[in-house]
PDB file of C-alpha atoms in Angstrom:
ATOM      1  CA  UNK A 111      -0.180   0.270   0.037  1.00  0.00           C
ATOM      2  CA  UNK A 112       2.871   2.556   0.654  1.00  0.00           C
ATOM      3  CA  UNK A 113       4.709   1.302  -2.346  1.00  0.00           C
ATOM      4  CA  UNK A 114       1.358   2.094  -4.668  1.00  0.00           C
ATOM      5  CA  UNK A 115       1.459   5.683  -2.616  1.00  0.00           C
ATOM      6  CA  UNK A 116       5.291   6.173  -3.234  1.00  0.00           C
ATOM      7  CA  UNK A 117       4.863   5.111  -6.998  1.00  0.00           C
ATOM      8  CA  UNK A 118       1.942   7.423  -6.862  1.00  0.00           C
ATOM      9  CA  UNK A 119       3.507  10.440  -5.942  1.00  0.00           C
ATOM     10  CA  UNK A 120       6.304   9.892  -8.432  1.00  0.00           C
ATOM     11  CA  UNK A 121       3.930   9.850 -11.288  1.00  0.00           C
ATOM     12  CA  UNK A 122       2.765  13.107 -10.472  1.00  0.00           C
ATOM     13  CA  UNK A 123       5.862  14.442  -9.831  1.00  0.00           C
ATOM     14  CA  UNK A 124       7.028  13.375 -12.851  1.00  0.00           C
ATOM     15  CA  UNK A 125       3.637  14.880 -14.749  1.00  0.00           C
ATOM     16  CA  UNK A 126       3.769  18.432 -12.717  1.00  0.00           C
ATOM     17  CA  UNK A 127       7.242  18.732 -14.122  1.00  0.00           C
ATOM     18  CA  UNK A 128       6.316  17.795 -17.256  1.00  0.00           C
ATOM     19  CA  UNK A 129       3.619  19.870 -17.386  1.00  0.00           C
ATOM     20  CA  UNK A 130       5.982  22.442 -16.099  1.00  0.00           C
ATOM     21  CA  UNK A 131       8.503  22.046 -18.468  1.00  0.00           C
ATOM     22  CA  UNK A 132       5.938  22.059 -22.079  1.00  0.00           C
ATOM     23  CA  UNK A 133       4.415  25.101 -19.963  1.00  0.00           C
ATOM     24  CA  UNK A 134       7.588  26.924 -20.413  1.00  0.00           C
ATOM     25  CA  UNK A 135       8.778  25.899 -23.407  1.00  0.00           C
ATOM     26  CA  UNK A 136       4.863  27.186 -24.779  1.00  0.00           C
ATOM     27  CA  UNK A 137       5.622  30.479 -22.823  1.00  0.00           C
ATOM     28  CA  UNK A 138       9.034  30.631 -24.523  1.00  0.00           C
ATOM     29  CA  UNK A 139       7.755  30.398 -27.723  1.00  0.00           C
ATOM     30  CA  UNK A 140       4.830  32.727 -27.938  1.00  0.00           C
ATOM     31  CA  UNK A 141       7.473  35.626 -26.545  1.00  0.00           C
ATOM     32  CA  UNK A 142       9.649  34.440 -29.666  1.00  0.00           C
ATOM     33  CA  UNK A 143       6.776  34.609 -32.161  1.00  0.00           C
ATOM     34  CA  UNK A 144       5.651  37.180 -30.651  1.00  0.00           C
ATOM     35  CA  UNK A 145       9.102  39.246 -30.186  1.00  0.00           C
ATOM     36  CA  UNK A 146       9.361  38.065 -34.127  1.00  0.00           C
ATOM     37  CA  UNK A 147       6.085  39.708 -34.890  1.00  0.00           C
ATOM     38  CA  UNK A 148       6.887  42.772 -33.733  1.00  0.00           C
ATOM     39  CA  UNK A 149      10.343  42.706 -35.163  1.00  0.00           C
ATOM     40  CA  UNK A 150       8.575  42.425 -38.518  1.00  0.00           C
ATOM     41  CA  UNK A 151       5.856  45.290 -37.985  1.00  0.00           C
ATOM     42  CA  UNK A 152       8.772  47.322 -37.017  1.00  0.00           C
ATOM     43  CA  UNK A 153      10.326  46.639 -40.545  1.00  0.00           C
ATOM     44  CA  UNK A 154       7.094  46.697 -41.893  1.00  0.00           C
ATOM     45  CA  UNK A 155       7.063  50.372 -40.954  1.00  0.00           C
ATOM     46  CA  UNK A 156      10.291  50.967 -42.071  1.00  0.00           C
ATOM     47  CA  UNK A 157      10.039  49.749 -45.898  1.00  0.00           C
ATOM     48  CA  UNK A 158       7.140  52.116 -45.654  1.00  0.00           C
ATOM     49  CA  UNK A 159       8.574  55.590 -44.576  1.00  0.00           C
ATOM     50  CA  UNK A 160      10.931  54.638 -47.306  1.00  0.00           C
ATOM     51  CA  UNK A 161       9.073  53.876 -49.733  1.00  0.00           C
ATOM     52  CA  UNK A 162       6.522  56.925 -48.587  1.00  0.00           C
ATOM     53  CA  UNK A 163       9.861  58.482 -49.102  1.00  0.00           C
ATOM     54  CA  UNK A 164      10.887  57.884 -52.138  1.00  0.00           C
ATOM     55  CA  UNK A 165       7.189  58.628 -53.151  1.00  0.00           C
ATOM     56  CA  UNK A 166       7.624  61.914 -52.070  1.00  0.00           C
ATOM     57  CA  UNK A 167      10.709  62.876 -53.900  1.00  0.00           C
ATOM     58  CA  UNK A 168       9.435  60.977 -57.256  1.00  0.00           C
ATOM     59  CA  UNK A 169       6.328  63.374 -57.019  1.00  0.00           C
ATOM     60  CA  UNK A 170       8.619  66.610 -56.179  1.00  0.00           C
ATOM     61  CA  UNK A 171      10.185  65.540 -59.430  1.00  0.00           C
ATOM     62  CA  UNK A 172       7.481  64.966 -61.186  1.00  0.00           C
ATOM     63  CA  UNK A 173       6.178  68.732 -60.297  1.00  0.00           C
ATOM     64  CA  UNK A 174       9.593  70.225 -61.126  1.00  0.00           C
ATOM     65  CA  UNK A 175       9.562  68.755 -64.598  1.00  0.00           C
ATOM     66  CA  UNK A 176       6.060  69.468 -65.894  1.00  0.00           C
ATOM     67  CA  UNK A 177       6.622  73.481 -65.372  1.00  0.00           C
ATOM     68  CA  UNK A 178       7.963  75.219 -68.037  1.00  0.00           C
ATOM     69  CA  UNK A 179       7.575  78.266 -66.355  1.00  0.00           C
ATOM     70  CA  UNK A 180      10.141  79.509 -63.413  1.00  0.00           C
ATOM     71  CA  UNK A 181       9.504  81.327 -59.913  1.00  0.00           C
ATOM     72  CA  UNK A 182      10.632  84.087 -62.134  1.00  0.00           C
ATOM     73  CA  UNK A 183       8.279  84.021 -64.366  1.00  0.00           C
ATOM     74  CA  UNK A 184       4.879  82.379 -62.817  1.00  0.00           C
ATOM     75  CA  UNK A 185       5.385  85.908 -60.121  1.00  0.00           C
ATOM     76  CA  UNK A 186       5.813  88.144 -63.056  1.00  0.00           C
ATOM     77  CA  UNK A 187       2.107  86.567 -64.203  1.00  0.00           C
ATOM     78  CA  UNK A 188       0.757  86.433 -60.869  1.00  0.00           C
ATOM     79  CA  UNK A 189       1.806  90.408 -60.927  1.00  0.00           C
ATOM     80  CA  UNK A 190       0.382  91.314 -63.965  1.00  0.00           C
ATOM     81  CA  UNK A 191      -2.791  90.448 -62.831  1.00  0.00           C
ATOM     82  CA  UNK A 192      -2.890  91.293 -58.931  1.00  0.00           C
ATOM     83  CA  UNK A 193      -1.360  94.383 -57.875  1.00  0.00           C
ATOM     84  CA  UNK A 194       1.278  94.661 -54.689  1.00  0.00           C
ATOM     85  CA  UNK A 195       3.984  92.680 -53.501  1.00  0.00           C
ATOM     86  CA  UNK A 196       4.505  89.627 -53.383  1.00  0.00           C
ATOM     87  CA  UNK A 197       5.561  87.852 -50.350  1.00  0.00           C
ATOM     88  CA  UNK A 198       5.811  83.718 -51.019  1.00  0.00           C
ATOM     89  CA  UNK A 199       5.405  81.620 -54.719  1.00  0.00           C
ATOM     90  CA  UNK A 200       5.707  77.721 -54.587  1.00  0.00           C
ATOM     91  CA  UNK A 201       5.257  75.135 -57.212  1.00  0.00           C
ATOM     92  CA  UNK A 202       2.319  72.618 -55.396  1.00  0.00           C
ATOM     93  CA  UNK A 203      -0.447  71.099 -55.779  1.00  0.00           C
ATOM     94  CA  UNK A 204      -4.215  72.746 -56.452  1.00  0.00           C
ATOM     95  CA  UNK A 205      -6.485  71.762 -53.387  1.00  0.00           C
ATOM     96  CA  UNK A 206      -4.573  68.215 -52.942  1.00  0.00           C
ATOM     97  CA  UNK A 207      -5.899  67.645 -57.012  1.00  0.00           C
ATOM     98  CA  UNK A 208      -3.103  66.214 -58.820  1.00  0.00           C
ATOM     99  CA  UNK A 209      -3.151  68.970 -60.912  1.00  0.00           C
ATOM    100  CA  UNK A 210       0.368  71.027 -59.667  1.00  0.00           C
ATOM    101  CA  UNK A 211      -0.146  75.016 -60.331  1.00  0.00           C
ATOM    102  CA  UNK A 212       2.700  78.113 -58.757  1.00  0.00           C
ATOM    103  CA  UNK A 213       0.898  79.734 -55.713  1.00  0.00           C
ATOM    104  CA  UNK A 214       1.953  83.154 -55.514  1.00  0.00           C
ATOM    105  CA  UNK A 215       0.844  85.529 -52.251  1.00  0.00           C
ATOM    106  CA  UNK A 216       0.269  88.837 -53.022  1.00  0.00           C
ATOM    107  CA  UNK A 217      -0.316  91.379 -50.452  1.00  0.00           C
ATOM    108  CA  UNK A 218      -1.897  94.641 -51.878  1.00  0.00           C
ATOM    109  CA  UNK A 219      -1.582  98.093 -50.757  1.00  0.00           C
ATOM    110  CA  UNK A 220      -4.245  98.256 -48.701  1.00  0.00           C
ATOM    111  CA  UNK A 221      -3.068  95.402 -47.067  1.00  0.00           C
ATOM    112  CA  UNK A 222      -5.634  92.985 -48.766  1.00  0.00           C
ATOM    113  CA  UNK A 223      -3.988  89.536 -49.578  1.00  0.00           C
ATOM    114  CA  UNK A 224      -3.985  87.139 -52.327  1.00  0.00           C
ATOM    115  CA  UNK A 225      -3.554  83.672 -53.423  1.00  0.00           C
ATOM    116  CA  UNK A 226      -2.808  83.465 -58.233  1.00  0.00           C
ATOM    117  CA  UNK A 227      -3.222  80.524 -59.093  1.00  0.00           C
ATOM    118  CA  UNK A 228      -0.429  80.404 -62.185  1.00  0.00           C
ATOM    119  CA  UNK A 229      -0.593  77.756 -64.373  1.00  0.00           C
ATOM    120  CA  UNK A 230       3.128  76.062 -65.077  1.00  0.00           C
ATOM    121  CA  UNK A 231       2.441  75.081 -68.747  1.00  0.00           C
ATOM    122  CA  UNK A 232       2.246  78.621 -69.976  1.00  0.00           C
ATOM    123  CA  UNK A 233       2.622  81.039 -67.271  1.00  0.00           C
ATOM    124  CA  UNK A 234      -1.270  82.260 -67.456  1.00  0.00           C
ATOM    125  CA  UNK A 235      -3.126  82.811 -64.254  1.00  0.00           C
ATOM    126  CA  UNK A 236      -6.228  80.095 -63.304  1.00  0.00           C
ATOM    127  CA  UNK A 237      -7.961  82.472 -60.460  1.00  0.00           C
ATOM    128  CA  UNK A 238      -7.274  84.091 -57.918  1.00  0.00           C
ATOM    129  CA  UNK A 239      -9.288  84.839 -54.256  1.00  0.00           C
ATOM    130  CA  UNK A 240      -8.107  86.504 -51.373  1.00  0.00           C
ATOM    131  CA  UNK A 241      -6.939  85.197 -47.921  1.00  0.00           C
ATOM    132  CA  UNK A 242      -7.082  86.303 -44.352  1.00  0.00           C
ATOM    133  CA  UNK A 243      -3.351  85.598 -42.388  1.00  0.00           C
ATOM    134  CA  UNK A 244      -2.614  87.465 -39.396  1.00  0.00           C
ATOM    135  CA  UNK A 245       1.403  87.952 -40.180  1.00  0.00           C
ATOM    136  CA  UNK A 246       0.835  91.171 -42.119  1.00  0.00           C
ATOM    137  CA  UNK A 247       2.278  93.717 -39.780  1.00  0.00           C
ATOM    138  CA  UNK A 248       5.619  90.609 -39.654  1.00  0.00           C
ATOM    139  CA  UNK A 249       5.604  90.986 -43.447  1.00  0.00           C
ATOM    140  CA  UNK A 250       5.719  94.811 -43.675  1.00  0.00           C
ATOM    141  CA  UNK A 251       8.013  95.767 -40.930  1.00  0.00           C
ATOM    142  CA  UNK A 252      10.363  92.645 -42.610  1.00  0.00           C
ATOM    143  CA  UNK A 253      10.166  94.229 -46.274  1.00  0.00           C
ATOM    144  CA  UNK A 254      10.867  97.932 -45.387  1.00  0.00           C
ATOM    145  CA  UNK A 255      13.934  98.664 -46.229  1.00  0.00           C
ATOM    146  CA  UNK A 256      14.621  95.692 -48.483  1.00  0.00           C
ATOM    147  CA  UNK A 257      15.888  96.253 -52.177  1.00  0.00           C
ATOM    148  CA  UNK A 258      15.370  92.028 -53.379  1.00  0.00           C
ATOM    149  CA  UNK A 259      11.832  91.504 -54.224  1.00  0.00           C
ATOM    150  CA  UNK A 260      10.750  87.705 -54.733  1.00  0.00           C
ATOM    151  CA  UNK A 261      11.155  87.885 -57.942  1.00  0.00           C
ATOM    152  CA  UNK A 262      14.750  88.679 -57.618  1.00  0.00           C
ATOM    153  CA  UNK A 263      15.634  86.811 -55.062  1.00  0.00           C
ATOM    154  CA  UNK A 264      13.661  83.747 -56.978  1.00  0.00           C
ATOM    155  CA  UNK A 265      16.281  84.429 -60.317  1.00  0.00           C
ATOM    156  CA  UNK A 266      19.564  84.797 -57.794  1.00  0.00           C
ATOM    157  CA  UNK A 267      18.740  81.269 -56.584  1.00  0.00           C
ATOM    158  CA  UNK A 268      18.064  79.536 -59.440  1.00  0.00           C
ATOM    159  CA  UNK A 269      21.794  79.436 -60.142  1.00  0.00           C
ATOM    160  CA  UNK A 270      21.837  77.000 -57.474  1.00  0.00           C
ATOM    161  CA  UNK A 271      19.074  74.294 -59.300  1.00  0.00           C
ATOM    162  CA  UNK A 272      14.914  74.434 -60.130  1.00  0.00           C
ATOM    163  CA  UNK A 273      13.688  76.974 -57.775  1.00  0.00           C
ATOM    164  CA  UNK A 274      10.135  75.176 -56.344  1.00  0.00           C
ATOM    165  CA  UNK A 275       9.312  77.411 -53.585  1.00  0.00           C
ATOM    166  CA  UNK A 276      10.597  81.333 -52.879  1.00  0.00           C
ATOM    167  CA  UNK A 277       9.227  83.096 -49.346  1.00  0.00           C
ATOM    168  CA  UNK A 278       9.456  85.514 -47.282  1.00  0.00           C
ATOM    169  CA  UNK A 279      11.062  84.323 -43.573  1.00  0.00           C
ATOM    170  CA  UNK A 280      10.110  87.550 -41.833  1.00  0.00           C
ATOM    171  CA  UNK A 281      10.478  85.425 -38.136  1.00  0.00           C
ATOM    172  CA  UNK A 282      13.405  85.874 -35.927  1.00  0.00           C
ATOM    173  CA  UNK A 283      16.608  87.873 -35.811  1.00  0.00           C
ATOM    174  CA  UNK A 284      18.128  86.908 -39.728  1.00  0.00           C
ATOM    175  CA  UNK A 285      15.465  87.927 -42.174  1.00  0.00           C
ATOM    176  CA  UNK A 286      15.715  86.878 -45.164  1.00  0.00           C
ATOM    177  CA  UNK A 287      13.780  85.031 -48.415  1.00  0.00           C
ATOM    178  CA  UNK A 288      14.106  81.369 -48.332  1.00  0.00           C
ATOM    179  CA  UNK A 289      14.304  79.767 -51.538  1.00  0.00           C
ATOM    180  CA  UNK A 290      14.079  75.690 -52.387  1.00  0.00           C
ATOM    181  CA  UNK A 291      15.968  74.291 -55.147  1.00  0.00           C
ATOM    182  CA  UNK A 292      15.701  70.629 -57.028  1.00  0.00           C
ATOM    183  CA  UNK A 293      18.346  69.229 -59.066  1.00  0.00           C
ATOM    184  CA  UNK A 294      18.193  67.288 -62.115  1.00  0.00           C
ATOM    185  CA  UNK A 295      18.944  64.683 -59.460  1.00  0.00           C
ATOM    186  CA  UNK A 296      15.932  65.490 -57.298  1.00  0.00           C
ATOM    187  CA  UNK A 297      18.200  66.446 -54.535  1.00  0.00           C
ATOM    188  CA  UNK A 298      16.220  68.978 -53.017  1.00  0.00           C
ATOM    189  CA  UNK A 299      18.485  72.398 -50.207  1.00  0.00           C
ATOM    190  CA  UNK A 300      16.994  74.599 -48.736  1.00  0.00           C
ATOM    191  CA  UNK A 301      18.784  78.774 -49.647  1.00  0.00           C
ATOM    192  CA  UNK A 302      18.319  81.978 -47.903  1.00  0.00           C
ATOM    193  CA  UNK A 303      18.690  85.068 -50.045  1.00  0.00           C
ATOM    194  CA  UNK A 304      19.761  87.962 -48.505  1.00  0.00           C
ATOM    195  CA  UNK A 305      17.089  90.785 -48.242  1.00  0.00           C
ATOM    196  CA  UNK A 306      19.639  93.551 -49.461  1.00  0.00           C
ATOM    197  CA  UNK A 307      22.191  92.199 -51.848  1.00  0.00           C
ATOM    198  CA  UNK A 308      20.846  89.006 -53.381  1.00  0.00           C
ATOM    199  CA  UNK A 309      22.909  86.697 -51.753  1.00  0.00           C
ATOM    200  CA  UNK A 310      22.093  83.147 -51.934  1.00  0.00           C
ATOM    201  CA  UNK A 311      23.721  81.527 -48.746  1.00  0.00           C
ATOM    202  CA  UNK A 312      23.059  78.068 -47.858  1.00  0.00           C
ATOM    203  CA  UNK A 313      20.153  77.179 -45.842  1.00  0.00           C
ATOM    204  CA  UNK A 314      21.974  76.630 -41.921  1.00  0.00           C
ATOM    205  CA  UNK A 315      19.012  75.479 -40.357  1.00  0.00           C
ATOM    206  CA  UNK A 316      18.519  73.282 -43.173  1.00  0.00           C
ATOM    207  CA  UNK A 317      22.097  71.588 -42.841  1.00  0.00           C
ATOM    208  CA  UNK A 318      21.906  70.820 -39.042  1.00  0.00           C
ATOM    209  CA  UNK A 319      18.813  68.804 -40.048  1.00  0.00           C
ATOM    210  CA  UNK A 320      20.361  66.864 -42.232  1.00  0.00           C
ATOM    211  CA  UNK A 321      23.421  66.593 -39.260  1.00  0.00           C
ATOM    212  CA  UNK A 322      20.591  65.040 -37.315  1.00  0.00           C
ATOM    213  CA  UNK A 323      18.576  62.368 -39.816  1.00  0.00           C
TER     214      UNK A 323
END
């Protein structure tokens, strides 16, 4: 009787031990699978992010190649339609559609903001509407004493590549025109254009961002 009890106890211990080992093995497998799945998701996310970056670069390159009208020409066309001071010009999608246009922001003499759309293929004005902006005073202050217009800034930056945008940086201590250029290989670069001399210098903030990346 005692022998049967001992055998039963040993058998139970073996079953318990085996069960525990099995449970541990199963748990370990689940953790490994979870880690593998997580790593796979991270890899997929990185892959999608890289693909999105490539798609953005391709879209930007396509926008540049589709434009026969330069930034200075788009600005000149906008000013013929709406007189004032051009504060920015950008080659971009129109209202998030596939149609690419030059968007030119003009500040008129009565402090009314106008957004003028210019066809990048022929320079014709496609339309214009007024905008509400709250930085008119800042813009006027930044441009006070300036001798370089947005059109001239775009011409100056054109020596660095195809200008895809130019705009006034009215914030901070060093006010300037900011221009973005793109070369035939697709590389883009930001530049600062001096408001008084039209001297073109690499955007230091942009360089720092590249170093951090």
